[in-house]
Short mmCIF file of C-alpha atoms and ligand atoms in Angstrom, two decimals:
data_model
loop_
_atom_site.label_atom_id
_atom_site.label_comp_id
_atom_site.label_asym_id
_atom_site.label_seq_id
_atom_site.Cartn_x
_atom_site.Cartn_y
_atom_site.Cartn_z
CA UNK A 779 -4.91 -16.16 244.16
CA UNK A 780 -8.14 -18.31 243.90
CA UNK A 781 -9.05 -19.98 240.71
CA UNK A 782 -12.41 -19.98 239.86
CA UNK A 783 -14.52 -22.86 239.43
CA UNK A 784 -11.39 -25.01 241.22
CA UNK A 785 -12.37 -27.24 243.93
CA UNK A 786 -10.86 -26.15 247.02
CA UNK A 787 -8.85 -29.85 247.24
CA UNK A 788 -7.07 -28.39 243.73
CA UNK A 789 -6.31 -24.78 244.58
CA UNK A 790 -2.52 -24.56 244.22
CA UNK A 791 -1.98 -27.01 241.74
CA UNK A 792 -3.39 -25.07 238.59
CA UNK A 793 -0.56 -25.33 236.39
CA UNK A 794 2.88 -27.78 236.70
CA UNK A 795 6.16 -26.17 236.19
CA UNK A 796 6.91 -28.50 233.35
CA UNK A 797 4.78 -27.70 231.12
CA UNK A 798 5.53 -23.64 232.14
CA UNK A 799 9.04 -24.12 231.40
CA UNK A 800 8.21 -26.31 228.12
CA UNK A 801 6.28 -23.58 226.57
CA UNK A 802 8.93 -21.21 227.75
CA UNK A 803 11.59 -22.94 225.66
CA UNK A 804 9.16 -23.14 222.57
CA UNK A 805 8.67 -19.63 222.92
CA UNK A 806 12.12 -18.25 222.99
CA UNK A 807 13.55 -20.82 220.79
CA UNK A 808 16.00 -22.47 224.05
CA UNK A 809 17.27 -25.39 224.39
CA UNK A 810 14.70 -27.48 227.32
CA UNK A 811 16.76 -28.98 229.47
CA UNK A 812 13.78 -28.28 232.03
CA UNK A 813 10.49 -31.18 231.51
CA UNK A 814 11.85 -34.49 232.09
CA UNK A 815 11.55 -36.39 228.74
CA UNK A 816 14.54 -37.76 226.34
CA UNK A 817 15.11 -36.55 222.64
CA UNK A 818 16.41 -39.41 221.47
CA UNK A 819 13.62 -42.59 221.39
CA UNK A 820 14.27 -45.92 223.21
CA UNK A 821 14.89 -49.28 221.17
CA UNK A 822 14.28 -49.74 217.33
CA UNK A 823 12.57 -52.92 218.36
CA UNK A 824 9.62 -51.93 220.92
CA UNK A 825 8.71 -49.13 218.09
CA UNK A 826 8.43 -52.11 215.85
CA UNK A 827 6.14 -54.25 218.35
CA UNK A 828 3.91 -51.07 218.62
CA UNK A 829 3.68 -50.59 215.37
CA UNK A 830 3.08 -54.41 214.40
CA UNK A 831 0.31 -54.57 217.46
CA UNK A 832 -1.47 -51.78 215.58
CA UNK A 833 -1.15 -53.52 211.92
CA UNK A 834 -2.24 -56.68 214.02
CA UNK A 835 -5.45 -55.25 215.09
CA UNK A 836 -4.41 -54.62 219.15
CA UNK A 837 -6.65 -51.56 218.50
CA UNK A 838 -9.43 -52.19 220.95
CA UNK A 839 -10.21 -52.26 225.07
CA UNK A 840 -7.71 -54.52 226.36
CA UNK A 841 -7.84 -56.68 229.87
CA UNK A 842 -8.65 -53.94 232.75
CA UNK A 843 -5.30 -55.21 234.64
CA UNK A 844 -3.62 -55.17 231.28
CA UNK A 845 -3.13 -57.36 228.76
CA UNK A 846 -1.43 -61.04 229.61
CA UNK A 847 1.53 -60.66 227.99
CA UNK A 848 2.47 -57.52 229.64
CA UNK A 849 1.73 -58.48 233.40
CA UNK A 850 3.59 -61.73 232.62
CA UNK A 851 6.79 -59.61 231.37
CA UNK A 852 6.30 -57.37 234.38
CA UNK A 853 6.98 -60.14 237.00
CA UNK A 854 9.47 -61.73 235.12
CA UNK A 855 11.42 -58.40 235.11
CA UNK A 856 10.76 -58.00 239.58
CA UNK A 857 12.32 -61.93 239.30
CA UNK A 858 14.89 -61.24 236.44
CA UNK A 859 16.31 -58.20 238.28
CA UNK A 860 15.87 -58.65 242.23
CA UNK A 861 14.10 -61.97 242.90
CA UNK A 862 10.53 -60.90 243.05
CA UNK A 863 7.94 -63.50 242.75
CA UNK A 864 4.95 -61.78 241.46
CA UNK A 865 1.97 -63.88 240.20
CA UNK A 866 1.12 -61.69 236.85
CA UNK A 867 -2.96 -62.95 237.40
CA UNK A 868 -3.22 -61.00 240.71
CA UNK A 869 -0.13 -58.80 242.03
CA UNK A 870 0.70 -57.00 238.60
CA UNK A 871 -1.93 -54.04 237.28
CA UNK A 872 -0.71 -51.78 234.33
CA UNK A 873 -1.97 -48.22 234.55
CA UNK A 874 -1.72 -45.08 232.48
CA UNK A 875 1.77 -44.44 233.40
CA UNK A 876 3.09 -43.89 236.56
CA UNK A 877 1.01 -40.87 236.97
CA UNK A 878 -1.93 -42.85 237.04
CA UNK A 879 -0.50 -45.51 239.18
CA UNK A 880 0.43 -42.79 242.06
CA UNK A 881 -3.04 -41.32 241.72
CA UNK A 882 -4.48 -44.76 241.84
CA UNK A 883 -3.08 -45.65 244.78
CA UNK A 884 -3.72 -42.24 246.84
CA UNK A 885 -7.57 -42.47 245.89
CA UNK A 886 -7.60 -45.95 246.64
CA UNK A 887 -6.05 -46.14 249.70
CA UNK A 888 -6.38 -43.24 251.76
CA UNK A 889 -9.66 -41.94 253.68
CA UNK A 890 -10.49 -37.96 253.85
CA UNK A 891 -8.18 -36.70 256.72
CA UNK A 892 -5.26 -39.34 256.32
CA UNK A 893 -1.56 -38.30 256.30
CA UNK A 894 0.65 -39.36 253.88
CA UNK A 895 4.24 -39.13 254.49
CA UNK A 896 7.00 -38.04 252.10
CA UNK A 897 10.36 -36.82 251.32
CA UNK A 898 11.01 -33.70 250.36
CA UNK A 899 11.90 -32.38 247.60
CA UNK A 900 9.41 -34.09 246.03
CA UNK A 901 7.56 -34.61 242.55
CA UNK A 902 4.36 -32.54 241.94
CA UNK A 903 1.86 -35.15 241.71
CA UNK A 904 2.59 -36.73 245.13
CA UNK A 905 1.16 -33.54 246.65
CA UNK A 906 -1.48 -32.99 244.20
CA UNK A 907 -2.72 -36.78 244.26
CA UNK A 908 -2.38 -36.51 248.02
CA UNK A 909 -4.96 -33.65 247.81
CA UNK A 910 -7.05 -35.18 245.76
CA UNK A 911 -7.76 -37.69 247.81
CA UNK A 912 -8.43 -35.29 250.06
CA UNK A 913 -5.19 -36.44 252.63
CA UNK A 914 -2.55 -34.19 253.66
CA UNK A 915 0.98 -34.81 253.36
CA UNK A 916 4.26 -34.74 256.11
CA UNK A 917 7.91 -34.12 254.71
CA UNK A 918 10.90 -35.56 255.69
CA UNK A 919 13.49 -32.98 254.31
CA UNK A 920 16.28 -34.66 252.19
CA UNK A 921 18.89 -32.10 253.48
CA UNK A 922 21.89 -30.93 250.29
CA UNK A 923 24.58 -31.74 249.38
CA UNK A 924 24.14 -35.59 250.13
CA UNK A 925 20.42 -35.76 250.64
CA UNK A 926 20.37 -37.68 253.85
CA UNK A 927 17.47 -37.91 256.31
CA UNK A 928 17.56 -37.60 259.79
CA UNK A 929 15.53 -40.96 260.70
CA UNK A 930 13.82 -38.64 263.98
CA UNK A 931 12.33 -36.63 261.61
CA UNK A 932 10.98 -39.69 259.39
CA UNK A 933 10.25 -41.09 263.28
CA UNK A 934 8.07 -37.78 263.61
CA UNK A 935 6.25 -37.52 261.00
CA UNK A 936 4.60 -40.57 261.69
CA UNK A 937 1.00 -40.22 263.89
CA UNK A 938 -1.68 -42.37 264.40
CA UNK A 939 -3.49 -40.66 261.23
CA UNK A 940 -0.47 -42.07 258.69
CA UNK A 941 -1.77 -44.35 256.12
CA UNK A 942 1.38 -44.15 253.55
CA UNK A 943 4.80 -43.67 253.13
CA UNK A 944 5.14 -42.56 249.52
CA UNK A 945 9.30 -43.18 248.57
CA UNK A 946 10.86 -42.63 245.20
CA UNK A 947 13.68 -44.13 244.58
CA UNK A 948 15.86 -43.02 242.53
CA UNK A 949 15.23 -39.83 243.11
CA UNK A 950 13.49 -36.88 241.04
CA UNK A 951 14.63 -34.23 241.57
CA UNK A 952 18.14 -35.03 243.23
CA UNK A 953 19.27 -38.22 241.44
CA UNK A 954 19.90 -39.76 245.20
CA UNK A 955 19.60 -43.41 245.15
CA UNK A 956 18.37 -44.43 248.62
CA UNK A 957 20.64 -46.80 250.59
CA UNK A 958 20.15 -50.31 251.58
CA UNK A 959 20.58 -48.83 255.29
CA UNK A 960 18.18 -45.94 254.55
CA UNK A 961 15.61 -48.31 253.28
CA UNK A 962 15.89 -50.67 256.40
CA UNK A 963 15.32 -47.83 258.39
CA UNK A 964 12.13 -46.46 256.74
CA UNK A 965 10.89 -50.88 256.30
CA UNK A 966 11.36 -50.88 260.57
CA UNK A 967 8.92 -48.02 260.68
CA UNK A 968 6.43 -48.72 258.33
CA UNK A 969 6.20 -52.62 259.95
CA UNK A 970 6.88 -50.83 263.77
CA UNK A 971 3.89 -48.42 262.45
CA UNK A 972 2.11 -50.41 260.24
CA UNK A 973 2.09 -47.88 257.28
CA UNK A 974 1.68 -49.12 253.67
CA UNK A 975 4.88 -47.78 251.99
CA UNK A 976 4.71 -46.98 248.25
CA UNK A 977 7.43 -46.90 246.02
CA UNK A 978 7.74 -44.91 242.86
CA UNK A 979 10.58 -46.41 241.34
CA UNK A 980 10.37 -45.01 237.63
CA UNK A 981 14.05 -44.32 237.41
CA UNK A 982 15.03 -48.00 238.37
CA UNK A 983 17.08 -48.91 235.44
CA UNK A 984 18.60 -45.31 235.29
CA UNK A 985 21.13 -45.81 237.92
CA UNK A 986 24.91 -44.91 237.58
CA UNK A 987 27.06 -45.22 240.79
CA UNK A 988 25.06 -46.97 243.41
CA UNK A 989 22.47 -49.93 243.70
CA UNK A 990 18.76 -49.87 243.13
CA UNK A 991 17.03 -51.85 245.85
CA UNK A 992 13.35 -52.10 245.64
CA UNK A 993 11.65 -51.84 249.38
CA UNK A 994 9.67 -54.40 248.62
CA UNK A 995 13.15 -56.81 248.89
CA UNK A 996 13.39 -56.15 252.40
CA UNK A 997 12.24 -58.58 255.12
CA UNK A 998 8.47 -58.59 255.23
CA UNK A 999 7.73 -55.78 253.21
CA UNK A 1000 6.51 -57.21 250.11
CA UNK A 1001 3.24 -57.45 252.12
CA UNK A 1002 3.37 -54.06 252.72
CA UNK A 1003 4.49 -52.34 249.49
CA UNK A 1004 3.27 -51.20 245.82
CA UNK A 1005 5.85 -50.70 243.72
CA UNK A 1006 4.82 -48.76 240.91
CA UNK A 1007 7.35 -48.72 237.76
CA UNK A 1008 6.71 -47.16 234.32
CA UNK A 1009 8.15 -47.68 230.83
CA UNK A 1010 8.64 -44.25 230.73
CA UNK A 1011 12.10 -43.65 231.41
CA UNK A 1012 13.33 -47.11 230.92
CA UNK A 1013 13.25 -47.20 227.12
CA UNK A 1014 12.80 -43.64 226.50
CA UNK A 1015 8.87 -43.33 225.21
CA UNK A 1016 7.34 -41.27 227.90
CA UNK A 1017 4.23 -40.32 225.48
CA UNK A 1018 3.38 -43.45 225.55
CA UNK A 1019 1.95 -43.80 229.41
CA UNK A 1020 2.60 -47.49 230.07
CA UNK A 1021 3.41 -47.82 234.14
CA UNK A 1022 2.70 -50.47 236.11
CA UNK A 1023 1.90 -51.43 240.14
CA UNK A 1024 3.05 -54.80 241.60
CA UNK A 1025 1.45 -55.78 245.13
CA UNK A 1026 -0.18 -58.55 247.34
CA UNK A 1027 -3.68 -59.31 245.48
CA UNK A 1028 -5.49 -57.65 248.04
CA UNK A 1029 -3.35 -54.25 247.68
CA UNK A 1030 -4.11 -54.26 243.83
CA UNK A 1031 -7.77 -55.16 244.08
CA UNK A 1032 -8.05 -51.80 245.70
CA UNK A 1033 -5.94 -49.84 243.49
CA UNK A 1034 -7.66 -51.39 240.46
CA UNK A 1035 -10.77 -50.43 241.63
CA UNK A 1036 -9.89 -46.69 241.55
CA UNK A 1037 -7.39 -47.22 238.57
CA UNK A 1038 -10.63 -48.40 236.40
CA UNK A 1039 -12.73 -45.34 236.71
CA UNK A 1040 -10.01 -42.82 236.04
CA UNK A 1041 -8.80 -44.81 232.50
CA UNK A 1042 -10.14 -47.80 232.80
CA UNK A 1043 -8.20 -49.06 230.38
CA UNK A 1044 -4.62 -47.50 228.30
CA UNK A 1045 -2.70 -48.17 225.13
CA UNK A 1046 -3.21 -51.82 224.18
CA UNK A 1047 -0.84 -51.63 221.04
CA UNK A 1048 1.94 -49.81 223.27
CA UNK A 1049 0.97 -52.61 225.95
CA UNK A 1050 2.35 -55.37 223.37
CA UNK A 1051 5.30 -53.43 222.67
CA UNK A 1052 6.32 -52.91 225.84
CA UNK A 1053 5.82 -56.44 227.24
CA UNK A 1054 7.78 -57.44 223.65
CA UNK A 1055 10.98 -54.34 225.12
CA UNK A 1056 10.61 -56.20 228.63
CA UNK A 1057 10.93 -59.58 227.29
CA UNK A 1058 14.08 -58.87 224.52
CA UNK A 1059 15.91 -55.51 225.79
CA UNK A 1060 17.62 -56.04 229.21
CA UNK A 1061 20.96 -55.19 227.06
CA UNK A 1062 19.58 -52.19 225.17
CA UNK A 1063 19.09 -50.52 228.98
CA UNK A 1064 22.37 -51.28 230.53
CA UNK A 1065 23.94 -49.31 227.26
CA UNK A 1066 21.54 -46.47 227.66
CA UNK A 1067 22.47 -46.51 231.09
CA UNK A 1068 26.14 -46.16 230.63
CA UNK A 1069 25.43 -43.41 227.45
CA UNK A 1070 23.53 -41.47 229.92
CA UNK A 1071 26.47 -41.85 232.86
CA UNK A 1072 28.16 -40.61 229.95
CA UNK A 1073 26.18 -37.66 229.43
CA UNK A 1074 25.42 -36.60 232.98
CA UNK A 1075 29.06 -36.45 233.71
CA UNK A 1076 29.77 -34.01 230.08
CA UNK A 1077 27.19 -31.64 231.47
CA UNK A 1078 28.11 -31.39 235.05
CA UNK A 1079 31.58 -30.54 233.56
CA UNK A 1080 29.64 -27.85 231.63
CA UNK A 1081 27.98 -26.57 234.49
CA UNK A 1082 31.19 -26.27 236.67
CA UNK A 1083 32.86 -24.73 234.45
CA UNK A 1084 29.70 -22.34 233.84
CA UNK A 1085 30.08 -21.83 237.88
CA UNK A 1086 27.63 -23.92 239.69
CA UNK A 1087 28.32 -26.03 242.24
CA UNK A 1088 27.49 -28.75 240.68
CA UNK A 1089 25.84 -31.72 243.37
CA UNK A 1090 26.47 -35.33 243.29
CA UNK A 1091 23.59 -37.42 241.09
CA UNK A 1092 23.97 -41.05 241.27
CA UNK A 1093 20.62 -41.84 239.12
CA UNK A 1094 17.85 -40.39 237.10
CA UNK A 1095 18.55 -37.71 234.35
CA UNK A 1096 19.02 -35.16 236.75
CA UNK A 1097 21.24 -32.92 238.30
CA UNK A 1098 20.67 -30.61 240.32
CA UNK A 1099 23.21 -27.70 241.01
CA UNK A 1100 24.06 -24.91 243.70
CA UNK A 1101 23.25 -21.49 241.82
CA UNK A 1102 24.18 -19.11 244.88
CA UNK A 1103 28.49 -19.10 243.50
CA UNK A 1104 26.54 -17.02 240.34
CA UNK A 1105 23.77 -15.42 241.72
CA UNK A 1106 21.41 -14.55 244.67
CA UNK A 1107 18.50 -14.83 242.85
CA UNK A 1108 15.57 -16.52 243.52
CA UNK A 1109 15.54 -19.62 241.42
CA UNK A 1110 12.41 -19.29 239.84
CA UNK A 1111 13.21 -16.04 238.66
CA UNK A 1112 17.08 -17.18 237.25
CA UNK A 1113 15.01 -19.54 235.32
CA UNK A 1114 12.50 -17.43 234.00
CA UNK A 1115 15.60 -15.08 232.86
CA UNK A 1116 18.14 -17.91 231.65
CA UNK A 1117 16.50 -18.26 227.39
CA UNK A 1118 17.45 -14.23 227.34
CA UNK A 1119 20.84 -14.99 228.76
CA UNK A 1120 21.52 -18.17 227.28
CA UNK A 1121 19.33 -19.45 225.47
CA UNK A 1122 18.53 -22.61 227.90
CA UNK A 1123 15.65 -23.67 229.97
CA UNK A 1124 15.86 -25.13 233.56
CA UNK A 1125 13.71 -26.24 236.17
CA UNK A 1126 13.97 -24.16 239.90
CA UNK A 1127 13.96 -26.41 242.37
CA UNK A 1128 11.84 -25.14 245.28
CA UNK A 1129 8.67 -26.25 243.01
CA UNK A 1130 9.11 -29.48 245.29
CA UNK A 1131 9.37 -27.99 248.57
CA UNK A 1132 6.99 -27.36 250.85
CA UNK A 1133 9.31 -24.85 252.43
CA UNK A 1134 10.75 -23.06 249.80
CA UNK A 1135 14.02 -21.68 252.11
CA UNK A 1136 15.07 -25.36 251.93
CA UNK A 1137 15.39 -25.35 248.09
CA UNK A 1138 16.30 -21.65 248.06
CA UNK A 1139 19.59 -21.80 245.54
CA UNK A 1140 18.69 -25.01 244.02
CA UNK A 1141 18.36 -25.66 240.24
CA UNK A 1142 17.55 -28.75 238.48
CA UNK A 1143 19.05 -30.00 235.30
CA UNK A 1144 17.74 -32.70 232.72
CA UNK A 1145 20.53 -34.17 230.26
CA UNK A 1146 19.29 -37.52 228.46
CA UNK A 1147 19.50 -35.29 225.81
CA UNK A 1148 21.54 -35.84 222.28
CA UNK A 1149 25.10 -35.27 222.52
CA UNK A 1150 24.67 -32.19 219.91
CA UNK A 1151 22.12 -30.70 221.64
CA UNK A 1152 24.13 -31.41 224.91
CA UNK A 1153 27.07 -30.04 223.35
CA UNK A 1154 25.27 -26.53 222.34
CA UNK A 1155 23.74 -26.80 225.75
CA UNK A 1156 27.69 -26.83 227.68
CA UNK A 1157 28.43 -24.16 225.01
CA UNK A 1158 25.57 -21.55 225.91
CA UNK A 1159 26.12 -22.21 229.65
CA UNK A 1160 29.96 -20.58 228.74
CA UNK A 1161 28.15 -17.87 227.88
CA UNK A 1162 26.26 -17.35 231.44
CA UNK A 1163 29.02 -16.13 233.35
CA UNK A 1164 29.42 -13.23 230.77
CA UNK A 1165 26.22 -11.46 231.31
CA UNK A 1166 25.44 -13.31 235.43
N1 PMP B 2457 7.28 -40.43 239.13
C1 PMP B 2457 8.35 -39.66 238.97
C2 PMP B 2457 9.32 -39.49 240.09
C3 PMP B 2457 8.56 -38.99 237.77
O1 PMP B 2457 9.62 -38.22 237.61
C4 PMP B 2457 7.62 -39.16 236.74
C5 PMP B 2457 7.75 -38.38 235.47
N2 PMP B 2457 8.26 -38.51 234.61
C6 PMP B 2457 6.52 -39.99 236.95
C7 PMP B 2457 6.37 -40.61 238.16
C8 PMP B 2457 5.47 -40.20 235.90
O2 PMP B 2457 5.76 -41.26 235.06
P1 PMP B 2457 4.83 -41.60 233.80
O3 PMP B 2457 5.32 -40.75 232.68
O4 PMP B 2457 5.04 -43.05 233.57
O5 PMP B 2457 3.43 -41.27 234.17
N1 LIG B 2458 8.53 -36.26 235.50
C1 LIG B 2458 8.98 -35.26 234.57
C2 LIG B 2458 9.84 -34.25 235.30
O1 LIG B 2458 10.06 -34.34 236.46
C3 LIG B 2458 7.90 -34.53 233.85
C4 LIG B 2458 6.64 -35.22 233.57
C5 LIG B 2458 5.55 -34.21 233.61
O2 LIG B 2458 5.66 -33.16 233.00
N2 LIG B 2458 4.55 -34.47 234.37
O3 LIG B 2458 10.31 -33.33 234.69
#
């Protein structure tokens, strides 16, 4: 159906599925372990730091790039973590989140009638940026239970109209960490091709069996990459939109130049707190990493035993399970049923399919959650098999 008054770049993308399935759980009183966001807050310390930068006065406009102290922690963290050398003047932008960094980057770099290339499943605002900027976007299926790729396809999808490659790694929705041997693949095309890749690496630090390697690591692809990061899911404060892009110069000129007409500018005191979380809390995210390893593995326990088949998740706070051993039905619609049979709320997966047949039985699961809220959640998914 049409919506009226929507521009015709828009139509399709009139509501997101989060926001659906968070005002389904409000409604019926479930437990949302749908919308990716934590329950529990990040350090004690970066809530300090915000609130000190407000008492402080940090109240106004800051920097369009974002304030010094921020961009400086930023590239310290790409050195600190995988030898990066980012000059914080000119290779580091902060944006309103991630969000606004992927949009930012689409707008920026992409002409009317571009292709940008991605993985699929993938998350909802790589398509609807993509159509903003009036591109159209390729997938590469990431084919279950392992989520591999078969590098012809990614091969393929490439034509002389592809400006991007848009990766996110780890994962959201499957939790798949791309390899080291994936990523060399997809760095050969993009320099064979000479596509700018972009990486949405938001779930960086949230990483449980295998290694996180940025694509901009690999030979000669720092020129060639924007790595966009985000506080977000690092230290658990996802209202407060503080993301990030690191590039060549010329790479962020051009996304700044979009970025400052959408914001121009975001969250100055939450800018000081972050840069203060970057600077002081490396050992505050390796424990939240191993509490949510912790937690991902107590609720794929609950969903086995509930009678999923539960798939592998290496990163992220996601799992994503097999519903087909309960039910035929459509995902969407097992969602939209599972508060009356349960009490819990759930995200269906073919939301980030093109090709919805390729998603067909696939749910996915959010659990950096508290452990009591986790531990009603395992509880009411007993339940499910009683009235599936
Ligand atoms: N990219 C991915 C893959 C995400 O899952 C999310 C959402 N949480 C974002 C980007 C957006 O991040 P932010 O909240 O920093 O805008
Ligand atoms: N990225 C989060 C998710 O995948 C949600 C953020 C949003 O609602 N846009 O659930």
């Amino acid at each position: 159906m049409r919506a009226p008054y929507l521009n015709s770049r828009l139509q399709g993308f009139t509501g997101t599925i989060f926001a659906e399935m968070s005002a389904l759980a409000e409604a019926t009183g479930s437990i949302n372990l749908g919308q990716g966001y934590p329950d529990v807050d990040g350090p004690d310390l970066i809530k300090r730091a915000a609130i000190d930068a407000i008492e402080k006065g940090h109240n106004q406009y800051p920097p369009g790039n974002g304030i010094a102290a921020l961009r400086t922690a930023i590239a310290s963290h790409q050195r600190r973590f995988y030898g990066l050398e980012l000059d914080p003047t000119t290779e580091v932008l902060v944006t309103a989140g991630a969000t606004e960094a992927i949009a930012a980057c689409l707008l920026a770099l992409c002409e009317p009638g571009d292709e940008v290339v991605m993985f699929e499943p993938f998350y909802d605002a790589y398509a609807a940026c993509t159509a903003m900027a009036g591109a159209s976007r390729r997938v590469v299926p990431l084919r279950a239970p392992d989520w591999s790729f078969d590098p012809a396809a990614l091969e393929e999808a490439i034509t002389p109209r592809t400006r991007l490659i848009l990766l996110n790694t780890p994962h959201n929705p499957t939790g798949k960490v791309f390899t080291r041997d994936e990523l060399e693949l997809i760095a050969d095309v993009c320099r064979r091709r000479d596509v700018i890749a972009i990486t949405d690496e938001v779930y960086e630090h949230l990483v449980f069996e295998s290694v996180h390697v940025p694509l901009a690591t690999l030979p000669a692809m720092a020129e060639r990459t924007i790595t966009i990061s985000s506080a977000a899911k690092t230290f658990s404060f996802t209202g407060w939109k503080i993301g990030w892009v690191c590039s060549t110069p010329e790479l962020v000129a051009a996304v700044r130049a979009a970025k400052q007409f959408l914001t121009y500018v975001n969250g100055a005191p939450f800018q000081h707190a972050i840069a203060a979380g970057l600077d002081a809390c490396d050992d505050d995210i390796a424990t939240a990493t191993s509490i949510l390893r912790e937690k991902r593995d107590f609720l794929a326990a609950g969903l086995d035993a509930a009678g999923f088949e539960v798939l592998d998740s290496q990163g992220t706070f996601f799992l994503t399970t097999d519903i087909s051993p309960l039910t035929d039905e459509d995902p969407y619609e097992f969602c939209r049923s599972l508060p009356g049979r349960c009490g819990l709320v759930a995200i269906p997966s073919t939301v980030f399919y093109d090709d919805v047949t390729r998603g067909a039985h696939h749910v996915r699961w959010m659990f950096s959650k508290g452990h009591e809220v986790l531990d009603e959640a395992v509880g009411r998914l007993a339940r499910l098999r009683a009235v599936t």
